[in-house]
Amino acid sequence: MKVTALELEERQEGKSLYSYQKGAIDKIFTCFEDAPEDYHLLYQLPTGGGKTVIFSEIVRQYLKHHKKQVLVMTHRIELCKQTSNMLSEFGVSNKIVDSKADLSDQGDFNCFVAMVETLNNRLTDNKLDISDIGLVIIDEAHYNSFTKLFKFFEKSFILGVTATPLSSNINLPMKDNYNELIVGETIHSLIENEFLARAEVYSYNVGLTSLIVGANGDYTVKSSEDLYTNTDMLTKLVQSYEERCKNKKTLIFNNGINTSLHVYDTFRRAGYNVAHLDNNNTKKERKAILKWFKETPDAILTSVSILTTGFDEPTVDCIILNRATKSLTLYYQMIGRGSRILKSKNKFTVIDLGNNLHRFGPWGSDLDWHKIFRSPNFYLDGILSDEDLEENFRYEMPDELRAEFAKSEDVYFNIKAMYIQSVREGDSSKVILERSIAHHARICIENSEDVWDALGLAKMLKDDIDYRIQRYTKCISKSTFNFVEWLKDDYKKKLNAYLRTNFDEVYEEIHGFPPVEE
């Protein structure tokens, strides 16, 4: 896809169609003309690629050349209003069918925009005449709430649009409801041609084995909140923000309102400019919060899942995934909120605190959507479990901490390899922790002038110690909460004792001379 200089100029004007969008419209209309009247077509295009622009132009052209009506369905009221406004910009007069709509004038319109639940009620009550609907467009088609309405449109051409043609319900694959998939431009292509910003992703390894998968196939809110509201995770969140996103406009996604409120309190106490938003906020509150977020350069907005669709704020510089998800769609939706490009923005930062990068791969990686559409279970079964993911993790010190240990060539200690070696040699498993403590002590002494320096460095090793203890307890298959906490505390006490007892000896072994006494 080569972008012309003329198209680059047109971008500044607003709603002009680009070559790839025109190409998509041609493909869709070709399919429409050749297919039977009840054909179901699915079109995929990444978030930010202009799906609403494309189907608004399709509506305009359809109404111009056909003597039938069009219905556009969404799953949220905000999307209804945005879609209606976009259609109006394309010169399409339309009527929103919401719970308060007066349908006495429905004969004056050839295009209707409706939320799925409201439409279901209106159709059940026979209050909306759909006898002349020739084209039905479904936005965010991966949501399954739409399928119950298909029975009303057995003689209509249905066009579903989505960024991720993978059903939100694993038991209701999209291939059962759509005859064909057309795949649009890739994220890579849109980035290369400066339609989307490039994501710089920083993933922090997180232990997720305490999370529970619910009936919907994703992690339960309760188990997520138990993990993400603990002090260690909130500290990791703030530290990662300060390392990568400080003073940038930041959007934080959480799994649960309670978690978002904890995040809000944590950042507020740290002196940051933060607000919280969830579906309990009134329309007035929501509008005020989003206005504040738009106008405040260093704003932090923490929320649950309500901003994954129907929210477009190009000035977002940083996305933090303060949650884990099993949903590829949700993963792409969350990151996509930061992908809007501006003259002053061609990249954005993503912090992943849910091992999502390891689970799904990089945002914009080369996914075979046709294969996923045809065989969703094959794709889903290939996703690694949390146990398998964490088995491959290796703790890496943050850059600032690694600088404190600059004189040490290697700060990594392989607990699993040491466990295997100890088993082969017939040693007690306690030997592993003794050798780990000796290694930690050595790198502390290597970077210190006296024992007090070394003890100070030892305090900075909390995350590394936690990681080693976690790996150790997996090896010995003993991981009750109280035992793990006791083990961490005991490790730190023994490390401090080792430093006090052995500092001079280890220092001389490293440097070839004893420490200088002042």
Coordinates of C-alpha atoms in Angstrom, one line a residue:
M1 CA 0.0 0.0 0.0
K2 CA 1.8 3.1 -1.3
V3 CA 0.5 6.4 0.1
T4 CA 0.5 9.3 -2.3
A5 CA 1.5 12.9 -1.4
L6 CA -2.1 13.9 -2.3
E7 CA -3.5 11.4 0.3
L8 CA -1.1 12.8 2.9
E9 CA -2.5 16.2 2.3
E10 CA -6.1 14.9 2.4
R11 CA -5.5 13.5 5.9
Q12 CA -5.5 17.0 7.3
E13 CA -9.0 17.7 5.9
G14 CA -10.7 15.0 8.0
K15 CA -12.9 12.3 6.4
S16 CA -11.3 11.8 3.0
L17 CA -11.1 8.2 1.9
Y18 CA -7.6 6.6 1.5
S19 CA -6.7 4.1 -1.2
Y20 CA -6.9 1.1 1.1
Q21 CA -10.4 2.2 2.3
K22 CA -11.6 2.6 -1.3
G23 CA -10.2 -0.8 -2.1
A24 CA -12.1 -2.4 0.8
I25 CA -15.3 -0.7 -0.3
D26 CA -14.9 -2.1 -3.8
K27 CA -14.3 -5.6 -2.5
I28 CA -17.3 -5.4 -0.2
F29 CA -19.6 -4.2 -3.0
T30 CA -18.3 -6.8 -5.4
C31 CA -19.2 -9.5 -2.8
F32 CA -22.6 -7.8 -2.3
E33 CA -23.5 -7.8 -5.9
D34 CA -22.4 -11.4 -6.5
A35 CA -23.9 -13.0 -3.3
P36 CA -27.4 -14.0 -2.5
E37 CA -29.6 -11.4 -0.6
D38 CA -29.1 -13.2 2.8
Y39 CA -25.3 -13.4 2.6
H40 CA -23.3 -12.7 5.8
L41 CA -19.9 -11.0 5.2
L42 CA -17.3 -10.1 7.8
Y43 CA -14.8 -7.4 7.3
Q44 CA -11.7 -7.0 9.5
L45 CA -9.6 -3.8 9.9
P46 CA -7.4 -2.8 12.9
T47 CA -8.6 -0.2 15.4
G48 CA -7.7 3.2 14.0
G49 CA -8.0 2.1 10.4
G50 CA -11.3 3.8 9.8
K51 CA -14.0 1.1 10.0
T52 CA -16.8 3.6 10.6
V53 CA -15.6 5.8 7.7
I54 CA -15.7 2.8 5.4
F55 CA -19.1 1.5 6.3
S56 CA -20.5 5.1 6.3
E57 CA -19.4 5.5 2.7
I58 CA -20.9 2.0 2.0
V59 CA -24.3 3.2 3.4
R60 CA -24.1 6.4 1.3
Q61 CA -23.4 4.5 -1.9
Y62 CA -25.9 1.7 -1.1
L63 CA -28.8 4.2 -0.6
K64 CA -27.8 6.0 -3.8
H65 CA -28.1 2.9 -5.9
H66 CA -30.7 0.7 -4.1
K67 CA -34.3 1.4 -3.2
K68 CA -34.0 -0.3 0.2
Q69 CA -33.2 0.8 3.7
V70 CA -30.1 0.3 5.9
L71 CA -29.8 -0.6 9.6
V72 CA -26.6 -0.1 11.6
M73 CA -26.3 -2.0 14.9
T74 CA -23.9 -1.3 17.8
H75 CA -23.6 -2.7 21.3
R76 CA -23.2 0.6 23.2
I77 CA -25.1 3.8 23.2
E78 CA -21.9 5.9 22.8
L79 CA -21.2 4.0 19.6
C80 CA -24.7 4.7 18.4
K81 CA -24.2 8.5 18.7
Q82 CA -20.7 8.4 17.1
T83 CA -22.0 6.3 14.2
S84 CA -24.9 8.6 13.7
N85 CA -22.7 11.6 13.6
M86 CA -20.3 10.0 11.1
L87 CA -23.2 9.0 8.8
S88 CA -24.4 12.6 8.9
E89 CA -20.9 13.8 7.9
F90 CA -21.2 11.6 4.8
G91 CA -24.6 13.2 4.0
V92 CA -26.7 10.2 5.2
S93 CA -29.8 11.3 7.1
N94 CA -30.4 8.8 9.9
K95 CA -32.5 8.1 12.9
I96 CA -31.2 6.7 16.2
V97 CA -33.6 4.0 17.6
D98 CA -33.0 4.3 21.3
S99 CA -35.4 3.6 24.3
K100 CA -36.8 7.1 24.1
A101 CA -37.1 7.4 20.3
D102 CA -40.4 8.5 18.8
L103 CA -40.8 6.2 15.8
S104 CA -43.8 8.0 14.4
D105 CA -41.6 9.6 11.7
Q106 CA -39.7 6.4 10.8
G107 CA -41.1 6.6 7.3
D108 CA -39.0 9.7 6.7
F109 CA -35.7 7.8 7.0
N110 CA -33.9 5.2 5.0
C111 CA -31.1 4.7 7.6
F112 CA -31.5 3.7 11.2
V113 CA -28.8 3.3 14.0
A114 CA -29.7 1.2 17.0
M115 CA -28.2 -0.5 20.0
V116 CA -28.7 -4.2 20.0
E117 CA -30.8 -4.6 23.2
T118 CA -33.1 -1.6 22.3
L119 CA -33.6 -2.9 18.8
N120 CA -34.4 -6.4 20.1
N121 CA -37.2 -4.8 22.3
R122 CA -38.5 -2.7 19.5
L123 CA -38.6 -5.6 17.0
T124 CA -40.3 -7.9 19.6
D125 CA -42.9 -5.2 20.2
N126 CA -43.3 -4.7 16.4
K127 CA -42.7 -0.9 16.8
L128 CA -40.1 -0.7 14.0
D129 CA -40.9 -1.6 10.4
I130 CA -37.9 -3.6 9.0
S131 CA -39.7 -5.0 6.0
D132 CA -37.6 -2.9 3.6
I133 CA -34.2 -3.3 5.2
G134 CA -31.8 -4.5 2.5
L135 CA -28.4 -4.0 4.3
V136 CA -27.6 -4.6 8.0
I137 CA -24.2 -3.4 9.3
I138 CA -22.9 -4.7 12.6
D139 CA -20.2 -2.7 14.4
E140 CA -17.9 -4.6 16.7
A141 CA -19.3 -7.8 15.3
H142 CA -17.2 -10.1 17.5
Y143 CA -19.8 -9.5 20.3
N144 CA -22.4 -12.3 20.3
S145 CA -25.3 -10.2 21.4
F146 CA -26.1 -9.5 17.8
T147 CA -26.7 -13.1 16.7
K148 CA -30.2 -13.2 18.4
L149 CA -31.4 -10.6 15.9
F150 CA -30.3 -12.4 12.8
K151 CA -33.7 -14.2 12.6
F152 CA -35.4 -10.8 11.9
F153 CA -33.2 -10.3 8.8
E154 CA -33.3 -13.5 6.8
K155 CA -33.6 -11.6 3.5
S156 CA -31.0 -8.9 4.2
F157 CA -27.3 -8.7 3.3
I158 CA -25.4 -8.6 6.7
L159 CA -22.0 -6.9 6.9
G160 CA -20.1 -7.4 10.2
V161 CA -17.1 -5.2 10.9
T162 CA -14.5 -5.9 13.6
A163 CA -10.8 -5.4 14.4
T164 CA -10.5 -9.0 15.6
P165 CA -12.7 -11.7 13.9
L166 CA -12.6 -13.9 17.0
S167 CA -15.8 -14.4 18.9
S168 CA -16.2 -13.1 22.4
N169 CA -17.8 -16.5 23.2
I170 CA -15.6 -19.5 22.4
N171 CA -18.8 -21.6 22.1
L172 CA -20.2 -19.4 19.4
P173 CA -17.5 -19.1 16.6
M174 CA -18.0 -16.4 14.1
K175 CA -17.7 -18.9 11.2
D176 CA -21.1 -20.2 12.3
N177 CA -22.7 -16.8 11.6
Y178 CA -20.7 -15.4 8.7
N179 CA -20.1 -17.0 5.2
E180 CA -16.9 -15.2 4.4
L181 CA -14.1 -13.0 5.9
I182 CA -12.4 -10.1 4.1
V183 CA -9.2 -9.1 5.7
G184 CA -8.1 -5.4 5.5
E185 CA -4.8 -3.7 5.9
T186 CA -2.4 -5.0 8.6
I187 CA -1.3 -3.0 11.6
H188 CA 2.2 -3.2 10.3
S189 CA 1.1 -1.7 7.0
L190 CA -0.9 1.1 8.7
I191 CA 2.1 1.9 10.9
E192 CA 4.6 1.9 7.9
N193 CA 2.3 4.3 6.0
E194 CA 1.8 6.6 9.0
F195 CA -1.9 5.8 9.6
L196 CA -1.2 4.4 13.1
A197 CA 1.4 5.1 15.8
R198 CA 4.0 2.4 16.6
A199 CA 3.8 0.7 20.0
E200 CA 6.9 0.4 22.2
V201 CA 5.9 -2.4 24.6
Y202 CA 7.6 -3.1 28.0
S203 CA 6.5 -6.3 29.7
Y204 CA 7.0 -6.9 33.4
N205 CA 6.8 -10.6 34.4
V206 CA 4.0 -11.2 36.8
G207 CA 3.0 -14.3 38.7
L208 CA -0.5 -15.1 37.6
T209 CA -1.1 -18.6 38.9
S210 CA -3.5 -17.4 41.6
L211 CA -5.9 -16.2 38.9
I212 CA -9.0 -18.2 38.2
V213 CA -10.6 -18.5 34.7
G214 CA -14.4 -18.0 34.8
A215 CA -17.3 -19.4 32.7
N216 CA -16.7 -16.8 30.0
G217 CA -13.2 -18.1 29.4
D218 CA -11.4 -15.0 30.9
Y219 CA -10.0 -14.4 34.4
T220 CA -12.6 -13.6 37.1
V221 CA -12.8 -10.1 38.5
K222 CA -12.5 -11.5 42.1
S223 CA -9.3 -13.4 41.5
S224 CA -7.9 -10.4 39.5
E225 CA -8.7 -7.9 42.2
D226 CA -7.1 -10.2 44.9
L227 CA -3.9 -10.0 42.9
Y228 CA -3.9 -6.5 41.6
T229 CA -4.9 -4.7 44.8
N230 CA -2.0 -6.1 46.8
T231 CA 0.8 -3.8 47.8
D232 CA 3.4 -5.5 45.7
M233 CA 1.4 -5.2 42.5
L234 CA 0.4 -1.5 43.2
T235 CA 4.1 -0.7 43.9
K236 CA 5.1 -2.4 40.7
L237 CA 2.5 -0.4 38.8
V238 CA 3.8 2.9 40.1
Q239 CA 7.4 2.0 39.5
S240 CA 6.7 0.9 35.9
Y241 CA 4.8 4.2 35.3
E242 CA 7.7 6.2 36.7
E243 CA 10.2 4.2 34.6
R244 CA 8.4 4.5 31.3
C245 CA 5.5 6.9 31.3
K246 CA 6.1 9.7 33.9
N247 CA 4.6 13.0 32.8
K248 CA 2.9 11.3 29.8
K249 CA -0.9 11.1 29.3
T250 CA -1.6 7.6 30.5
L251 CA -4.6 5.3 30.3
I252 CA -4.7 2.4 32.7
F253 CA -6.9 -0.7 32.2
N254 CA -8.0 -2.8 35.1
N255 CA -10.2 -5.9 35.7
G256 CA -12.6 -4.7 38.3
I257 CA -13.8 -1.4 39.8
N258 CA -12.2 -2.0 43.2
T259 CA -8.8 -2.4 41.5
S260 CA -9.2 0.9 39.6
L261 CA -10.1 2.7 42.9
H262 CA -7.0 1.3 44.6
V263 CA -4.9 2.4 41.6
Y264 CA -6.5 5.9 41.8
D265 CA -5.8 6.2 45.6
T266 CA -2.2 4.9 45.1
F267 CA -1.4 7.5 42.4
R268 CA -3.2 10.3 44.2
R269 CA -1.2 9.7 47.4
A270 CA 2.0 9.7 45.2
G271 CA 1.1 13.2 44.1
Y272 CA 0.1 12.4 40.5
N273 CA -2.7 14.0 38.4
V274 CA -5.2 11.0 38.3
A275 CA -8.9 10.3 37.8
H276 CA -11.0 7.2 38.0
L277 CA -13.9 6.3 35.6
D278 CA -16.3 3.4 35.7
N279 CA -19.8 2.6 34.5
N280 CA -21.3 3.9 37.7
N281 CA -20.3 7.5 36.8
T282 CA -23.2 9.7 35.5
K283 CA -23.1 11.0 31.9
K284 CA -22.3 14.4 33.3
E285 CA -19.4 13.0 35.4
R286 CA -18.1 11.0 32.5
K287 CA -18.1 14.0 30.2
A288 CA -16.3 16.1 32.7
I289 CA -13.6 13.4 33.4
L290 CA -13.0 12.8 29.7
K291 CA -12.8 16.6 29.1
W292 CA -10.2 16.9 31.9
F293 CA -8.3 13.9 30.5
K294 CA -8.2 15.5 27.0
E295 CA -7.0 18.9 28.2
T296 CA -4.4 17.7 30.8
P297 CA -1.0 16.8 29.3
D298 CA 0.2 14.6 32.2
A299 CA -3.3 13.1 33.1
I300 CA -3.6 9.6 34.4
L301 CA -7.0 7.9 33.8
T302 CA -7.7 4.6 35.5
S303 CA -10.7 2.7 34.4
V304 CA -12.2 -0.8 33.9
S305 CA -13.3 -2.0 30.4
I306 CA -15.6 0.9 29.4
L307 CA -13.0 2.7 27.3
T308 CA -11.9 -0.3 25.2
T309 CA -14.5 0.7 22.5
G310 CA -16.2 3.9 21.5
F311 CA -13.4 6.0 23.0
D312 CA -11.0 8.0 20.8
E313 CA -8.4 10.2 22.4
P314 CA -5.4 10.6 20.1
T315 CA -3.3 12.5 22.7
V316 CA -2.9 9.3 24.8
D317 CA 0.8 8.6 25.0
C318 CA 0.9 5.6 27.3
I319 CA -1.3 2.5 27.8
I320 CA -0.9 0.4 30.9
L321 CA -2.4 -3.1 31.0
N322 CA -2.8 -3.5 34.7
R323 CA -4.6 -6.8 34.1
A324 CA -4.3 -10.1 32.4
T325 CA -6.7 -11.3 29.8
K326 CA -7.3 -14.5 27.8
S327 CA -9.1 -12.4 25.2
L328 CA -7.1 -11.6 22.1
T329 CA -9.8 -9.1 21.1
L330 CA -9.6 -7.2 24.4
Y331 CA -5.7 -7.2 24.2
Y332 CA -5.9 -5.5 20.8
Q333 CA -8.7 -3.1 21.9
M334 CA -6.8 -1.9 24.9
I335 CA -3.5 -1.3 23.1
G336 CA -5.4 0.2 20.1
R337 CA -6.6 3.1 22.3
G338 CA -3.1 4.6 22.1
S339 CA -2.5 4.0 18.4
R340 CA -4.1 7.2 17.0
I341 CA -1.4 9.2 15.2
L342 CA -0.8 12.9 15.4
K343 CA 1.7 15.3 13.8
S344 CA 3.6 15.3 17.2
K345 CA 3.0 11.6 17.9
N346 CA 4.2 8.6 15.8
K347 CA 4.8 6.2 18.7
F348 CA 3.3 5.4 22.1
T349 CA 4.3 3.3 25.1
V350 CA 2.6 0.2 26.4
I351 CA 3.3 -1.3 29.8
D352 CA 2.1 -4.9 30.2
L353 CA 1.6 -6.1 33.8
G354 CA -0.4 -9.2 32.8
N355 CA 2.0 -11.3 30.7
N356 CA -0.3 -10.5 27.8
L357 CA 2.7 -9.9 25.4
H358 CA 4.0 -13.4 26.2
R359 CA 0.5 -14.9 25.8
F360 CA -0.5 -13.3 22.5
G361 CA 2.7 -11.9 20.9
P362 CA 3.4 -8.3 20.0
W363 CA 0.5 -6.0 19.1
G364 CA 0.5 -6.0 15.3
S365 CA 2.3 -9.3 14.8
D366 CA 1.5 -11.3 11.7
L367 CA -1.8 -13.0 12.6
D368 CA -3.5 -15.2 10.1
W369 CA -7.1 -13.9 10.5
H370 CA -8.5 -16.3 7.9
K371 CA -7.1 -19.3 9.8
I372 CA -8.3 -17.9 13.2
F373 CA -11.8 -17.3 11.6
R374 CA -12.0 -20.8 10.2
S375 CA -10.4 -22.6 13.2
P376 CA -10.7 -20.5 16.3
N377 CA -10.3 -23.5 18.7
F378 CA -7.0 -24.4 17.0
Y379 CA -5.7 -20.8 17.8
L380 CA -7.1 -20.7 21.3
D381 CA -5.7 -24.1 22.2
G382 CA -2.3 -22.9 21.1
I383 CA -2.2 -20.1 23.7
L384 CA 0.2 -21.0 26.5
S385 CA -1.1 -21.5 30.0
D386 CA 0.1 -19.2 32.8
E387 CA 2.2 -22.0 34.2
D388 CA 3.9 -22.6 30.9
L389 CA 4.5 -18.8 30.4
E390 CA 6.0 -18.4 33.8
E391 CA 8.2 -21.4 33.4
N392 CA 10.1 -19.5 30.7
F393 CA 10.4 -16.2 32.6
R394 CA 13.7 -14.9 33.7
Y395 CA 14.0 -12.0 36.2
E396 CA 15.6 -8.9 34.7
M397 CA 16.6 -6.0 36.9
P398 CA 15.2 -2.7 35.9
D399 CA 17.8 -0.4 34.3
E400 CA 18.1 1.9 37.3
L401 CA 18.7 -1.1 39.7
R402 CA 21.1 -2.8 37.3
A403 CA 23.2 0.4 37.3
E404 CA 23.6 -0.1 41.1
F405 CA 25.2 -3.5 40.3
A406 CA 27.3 -2.2 37.4
K407 CA 30.5 -3.9 38.5
S408 CA 28.9 -7.4 38.4
E409 CA 29.1 -9.1 35.0
D410 CA 26.1 -11.4 35.7
V411 CA 23.4 -10.9 38.3
Y412 CA 21.2 -13.8 37.2
F413 CA 20.9 -17.0 39.2
N414 CA 19.2 -20.0 37.7
I415 CA 17.2 -21.6 40.5
K416 CA 15.7 -24.4 38.3
A417 CA 19.1 -25.4 36.9
M418 CA 20.6 -25.4 40.4
Y419 CA 17.6 -27.5 41.7
I420 CA 18.2 -30.1 38.9
Q421 CA 21.9 -30.2 39.8
S422 CA 21.3 -30.6 43.5
V423 CA 18.9 -33.5 42.9
R424 CA 21.4 -35.3 40.7
E425 CA 24.1 -34.8 43.3
G426 CA 21.9 -36.0 46.1
D427 CA 22.0 -32.7 48.0
S428 CA 19.2 -31.2 50.1
S429 CA 17.1 -28.7 48.4
K430 CA 18.1 -26.2 51.1
V431 CA 21.5 -26.0 49.4
I432 CA 19.9 -24.1 46.5
L433 CA 18.9 -21.2 48.8
E434 CA 22.3 -21.2 50.5
R435 CA 24.0 -20.9 47.1
S436 CA 21.5 -18.2 46.0
I437 CA 22.2 -16.2 49.2
A438 CA 25.9 -16.5 48.6
H439 CA 25.4 -15.2 45.0
H440 CA 23.3 -12.3 46.1
A441 CA 25.9 -11.5 48.8
R442 CA 28.7 -11.6 46.3
I443 CA 27.1 -9.1 43.9
C444 CA 26.3 -6.8 46.8
I445 CA 29.8 -6.9 48.1
E446 CA 31.2 -6.5 44.5
N447 CA 29.5 -3.1 44.3
S448 CA 30.2 -1.8 47.8
E449 CA 33.0 -0.2 49.7
D450 CA 31.8 -1.4 53.1
V451 CA 29.3 -3.7 54.8
W452 CA 26.8 -0.9 55.1
D453 CA 26.8 -0.3 51.4
A454 CA 26.3 -4.0 50.9
L455 CA 23.3 -4.1 53.3
G456 CA 21.8 -1.2 51.5
L457 CA 22.1 -2.9 48.1
A458 CA 20.5 -6.1 49.6
K459 CA 17.4 -4.1 50.4
M460 CA 17.0 -3.3 46.7
L461 CA 16.9 -7.0 45.8
K462 CA 13.3 -7.6 47.0
D463 CA 11.9 -8.4 43.5
D464 CA 14.8 -10.7 42.6
I465 CA 14.4 -12.5 46.0
D466 CA 10.7 -12.9 45.5
Y467 CA 11.3 -14.3 42.0
R468 CA 13.9 -16.8 43.3
I469 CA 11.7 -17.9 46.1
Q470 CA 8.8 -18.3 43.7
R471 CA 10.9 -20.5 41.4
Y472 CA 12.2 -22.5 44.3
T473 CA 8.8 -23.3 45.8
K474 CA 7.7 -24.4 42.3
C475 CA 10.6 -26.8 42.2
I476 CA 9.9 -28.3 45.6
S477 CA 6.1 -28.3 45.0
K478 CA 5.3 -26.5 48.2
S479 CA 3.8 -23.1 47.8
T480 CA 1.2 -22.3 50.6
F481 CA 1.0 -18.5 51.1
N482 CA 2.3 -18.6 54.7
F483 CA 5.2 -20.8 53.8
V484 CA 6.2 -18.6 50.9
E485 CA 6.0 -15.4 53.0
W486 CA 8.1 -17.1 55.8
L487 CA 10.6 -18.2 53.2
K488 CA 11.0 -14.7 51.8
D489 CA 11.5 -13.2 55.3
D490 CA 13.9 -15.9 56.3
Y491 CA 15.9 -15.4 53.1
K492 CA 16.4 -11.7 53.7
K493 CA 17.5 -12.3 57.3
K494 CA 20.0 -14.9 56.3
L495 CA 21.3 -12.7 53.5
N496 CA 21.9 -9.8 55.9
A497 CA 23.6 -12.2 58.4
Y498 CA 25.8 -13.6 55.6
L499 CA 26.9 -10.1 54.6
R500 CA 27.8 -9.1 58.2
T501 CA 29.8 -12.3 58.8
N502 CA 31.5 -12.7 55.5
F503 CA 31.9 -9.2 54.0
D504 CA 35.7 -8.8 54.6
E505 CA 36.5 -12.4 53.4
V506 CA 34.4 -12.1 50.2
Y507 CA 35.6 -8.5 49.5
E508 CA 39.3 -9.7 49.7
E509 CA 38.5 -12.7 47.5
I510 CA 37.1 -10.4 44.8
H511 CA 39.6 -7.5 44.9
G512 CA 42.7 -9.3 46.1
F513 CA 43.0 -7.0 49.2
P514 CA 40.9 -6.4 52.3
P515 CA 38.5 -3.5 52.5
V516 CA 40.1 -0.2 53.6
E517 CA 39.1 0.8 57.1
E518 CA 38.4 4.5 57.6

